[in-house]
Short mmCIF file of N, CA and C in Angstrom, two decimals:
data_model
loop_
_atom_site.label_atom_id
_atom_site.label_comp_id
_atom_site.label_asym_id
_atom_site.label_seq_id
_atom_site.Cartn_x
_atom_site.Cartn_y
_atom_site.Cartn_z
N MET A 1 181.68 -30.03 122.66
CA MET A 1 181.14 -29.49 121.48
C MET A 1 181.57 -30.42 120.29
N THR A 2 182.75 -30.95 120.31
CA THR A 2 183.20 -31.78 119.23
C THR A 2 182.32 -33.08 119.08
N LEU A 3 181.96 -33.52 120.24
CA LEU A 3 181.16 -34.73 120.33
C LEU A 3 179.79 -34.58 119.54
N LEU A 4 179.27 -33.37 119.60
CA LEU A 4 178.04 -33.08 118.94
C LEU A 4 178.16 -33.05 117.36
N LEU A 5 179.39 -32.73 116.89
CA LEU A 5 179.65 -32.65 115.52
C LEU A 5 179.93 -33.93 114.86
N THR A 6 180.30 -34.93 115.62
CA THR A 6 180.65 -36.23 115.08
C THR A 6 179.37 -37.00 114.68
N SER A 7 179.49 -37.80 113.64
CA SER A 7 178.36 -38.53 113.17
C SER A 7 178.53 -40.04 113.34
N PRO A 8 177.60 -40.71 113.85
CA PRO A 8 177.75 -42.18 113.98
C PRO A 8 177.80 -42.88 112.57
N ALA A 9 177.32 -42.26 111.54
CA ALA A 9 177.33 -42.84 110.22
C ALA A 9 178.72 -43.00 109.71
N LEU A 10 179.73 -42.24 110.26
CA LEU A 10 181.12 -42.41 109.82
C LEU A 10 181.62 -43.72 110.30
N ALA A 11 181.04 -44.34 111.29
CA ALA A 11 181.48 -45.59 111.81
C ALA A 11 181.28 -46.76 110.80
N LEU A 12 180.42 -46.47 109.89
CA LEU A 12 180.06 -47.58 108.92
C LEU A 12 181.03 -47.69 107.78
N THR A 13 181.81 -46.65 107.53
CA THR A 13 182.85 -46.69 106.51
C THR A 13 184.03 -47.52 106.90
N ARG A 14 184.49 -48.33 106.06
CA ARG A 14 185.66 -49.22 106.33
C ARG A 14 187.00 -48.40 106.09
N ASP A 15 187.95 -48.73 107.06
CA ASP A 15 189.28 -48.16 106.89
C ASP A 15 190.07 -48.99 105.91
N ASP A 16 191.19 -48.39 105.46
CA ASP A 16 192.08 -49.11 104.54
C ASP A 16 192.63 -50.34 105.24
N GLY A 17 192.60 -51.46 104.61
CA GLY A 17 193.09 -52.66 105.15
C GLY A 17 192.10 -53.39 106.10
N ASP A 18 190.96 -52.87 106.30
CA ASP A 18 189.96 -53.50 107.20
C ASP A 18 189.19 -54.50 106.38
N ASP A 19 189.43 -55.77 106.70
CA ASP A 19 188.75 -56.84 106.03
C ASP A 19 188.30 -57.88 106.98
N PRO A 20 187.22 -57.64 107.67
CA PRO A 20 186.79 -58.66 108.66
C PRO A 20 186.25 -59.91 108.09
N GLY A 21 186.54 -60.98 108.79
CA GLY A 21 186.11 -62.28 108.36
C GLY A 21 184.72 -62.54 108.79
N HIS A 22 184.29 -63.83 108.55
CA HIS A 22 182.92 -64.23 108.99
C HIS A 22 182.90 -64.33 110.51
N GLY A 23 181.75 -64.26 110.99
CA GLY A 23 181.50 -64.32 112.49
C GLY A 23 181.56 -65.77 112.96
N LEU A 24 181.69 -65.93 114.16
CA LEU A 24 181.76 -67.24 114.78
C LEU A 24 180.30 -67.75 115.15
N SER A 25 180.16 -69.06 114.98
CA SER A 25 178.88 -69.64 115.34
C SER A 25 178.80 -69.79 116.77
N VAL A 26 177.68 -70.12 117.40
CA VAL A 26 177.57 -70.37 118.80
C VAL A 26 178.50 -71.53 119.26
N ALA A 27 178.52 -72.58 118.45
CA ALA A 27 179.37 -73.75 118.81
C ALA A 27 180.85 -73.37 118.80
N GLU A 28 181.26 -72.62 117.76
CA GLU A 28 182.67 -72.12 117.74
C GLU A 28 183.03 -71.24 118.90
N THR A 29 182.13 -70.36 119.25
CA THR A 29 182.39 -69.47 120.34
C THR A 29 182.48 -70.25 121.67
N LEU A 30 181.51 -71.10 121.96
CA LEU A 30 181.65 -71.92 123.13
C LEU A 30 182.89 -72.78 123.18
N GLY A 31 183.24 -73.36 122.11
CA GLY A 31 184.44 -74.12 121.98
C GLY A 31 185.69 -73.32 122.25
N LEU A 32 185.76 -72.11 121.71
CA LEU A 32 186.93 -71.33 121.83
C LEU A 32 187.08 -70.74 123.22
N TYR A 33 186.00 -70.25 123.81
CA TYR A 33 186.05 -69.48 124.96
C TYR A 33 185.61 -70.14 126.26
N VAL A 34 185.03 -71.35 126.14
CA VAL A 34 184.58 -72.19 127.32
C VAL A 34 185.32 -73.46 127.34
N PHE A 35 185.17 -74.29 126.33
CA PHE A 35 185.69 -75.70 126.39
C PHE A 35 187.16 -75.79 126.32
N THR A 36 187.77 -75.00 125.48
CA THR A 36 189.25 -75.01 125.32
C THR A 36 189.95 -74.60 126.59
N PRO A 37 189.57 -73.46 127.21
CA PRO A 37 190.22 -73.12 128.46
C PRO A 37 189.97 -74.17 129.63
N LEU A 38 188.74 -74.68 129.62
CA LEU A 38 188.39 -75.72 130.63
C LEU A 38 189.26 -76.98 130.36
N ALA A 39 189.45 -77.44 129.16
CA ALA A 39 190.27 -78.55 128.88
C ALA A 39 191.72 -78.32 129.25
N ILE A 40 192.25 -77.10 128.97
CA ILE A 40 193.66 -76.81 129.30
C ILE A 40 193.80 -76.86 130.83
N PHE A 41 192.79 -76.26 131.56
CA PHE A 41 192.83 -76.26 133.00
C PHE A 41 192.82 -77.65 133.56
N LEU A 42 191.96 -78.54 133.01
CA LEU A 42 191.88 -79.88 133.49
C LEU A 42 193.24 -80.69 133.22
N ILE A 43 193.83 -80.43 132.07
CA ILE A 43 195.10 -81.08 131.73
C ILE A 43 196.19 -80.67 132.74
N ILE A 44 196.27 -79.31 132.95
CA ILE A 44 197.30 -78.83 133.92
C ILE A 44 197.03 -79.38 135.31
N ALA A 45 195.75 -79.28 135.77
CA ALA A 45 195.48 -79.80 137.12
C ALA A 45 195.78 -81.28 137.18
N GLY A 46 195.52 -82.12 136.20
CA GLY A 46 195.88 -83.51 136.22
C GLY A 46 197.36 -83.74 136.32
N LEU A 47 198.14 -82.96 135.56
CA LEU A 47 199.55 -83.15 135.54
C LEU A 47 200.10 -82.77 136.94
N VAL A 48 199.60 -81.65 137.58
CA VAL A 48 200.07 -81.25 138.85
C VAL A 48 199.72 -82.31 139.89
N SER A 49 198.50 -82.90 139.81
CA SER A 49 198.13 -83.87 140.78
C SER A 49 198.92 -85.16 140.62
N LEU A 50 199.31 -85.51 139.44
CA LEU A 50 200.17 -86.66 139.21
C LEU A 50 201.56 -86.42 139.73
N GLY A 51 202.05 -85.25 139.64
CA GLY A 51 203.45 -84.89 140.18
C GLY A 51 203.43 -84.86 141.64
N SER A 52 202.31 -84.54 142.24
CA SER A 52 202.40 -84.41 143.75
C SER A 52 201.92 -85.63 144.49
N ARG A 53 201.66 -86.68 143.78
CA ARG A 53 201.12 -87.89 144.34
C ARG A 53 202.34 -88.69 144.94
N PRO A 54 202.12 -89.25 146.12
CA PRO A 54 203.22 -89.99 146.74
C PRO A 54 203.49 -91.27 145.91
N ARG A 55 204.78 -91.61 145.81
CA ARG A 55 205.19 -92.89 145.10
C ARG A 55 205.05 -94.06 145.95
N LYS A 56 204.98 -95.30 145.37
CA LYS A 56 204.92 -96.51 146.10
C LYS A 56 206.29 -96.76 146.77
N GLY A 57 206.26 -97.21 147.99
CA GLY A 57 207.46 -97.51 148.66
C GLY A 57 208.16 -96.31 149.34
N GLN A 58 207.62 -95.23 149.18
CA GLN A 58 208.20 -93.99 149.76
C GLN A 58 207.53 -93.68 151.08
N LYS A 59 208.38 -93.36 152.09
CA LYS A 59 207.82 -93.02 153.44
C LYS A 59 207.06 -91.74 153.37
N GLN A 60 205.97 -91.61 154.08
CA GLN A 60 205.33 -90.39 154.14
C GLN A 60 205.53 -89.79 155.58
N GLY A 61 205.77 -88.52 155.59
CA GLY A 61 205.91 -87.76 156.91
C GLY A 61 207.25 -87.27 157.04
#
């Protein structure tokens, strides 16, 4: 019953201290959520592969 009494128009009023900034562009969103994690993954994978590579002059096996 309480759900029927609430109004969605109340969601449009700002709370105290609510000061949203400007939205992200498509390029900023892709950079933040796609390219940055991908770059971090590739850097970590490269460092791990460099660390696990056999050294010259070292016996394998």
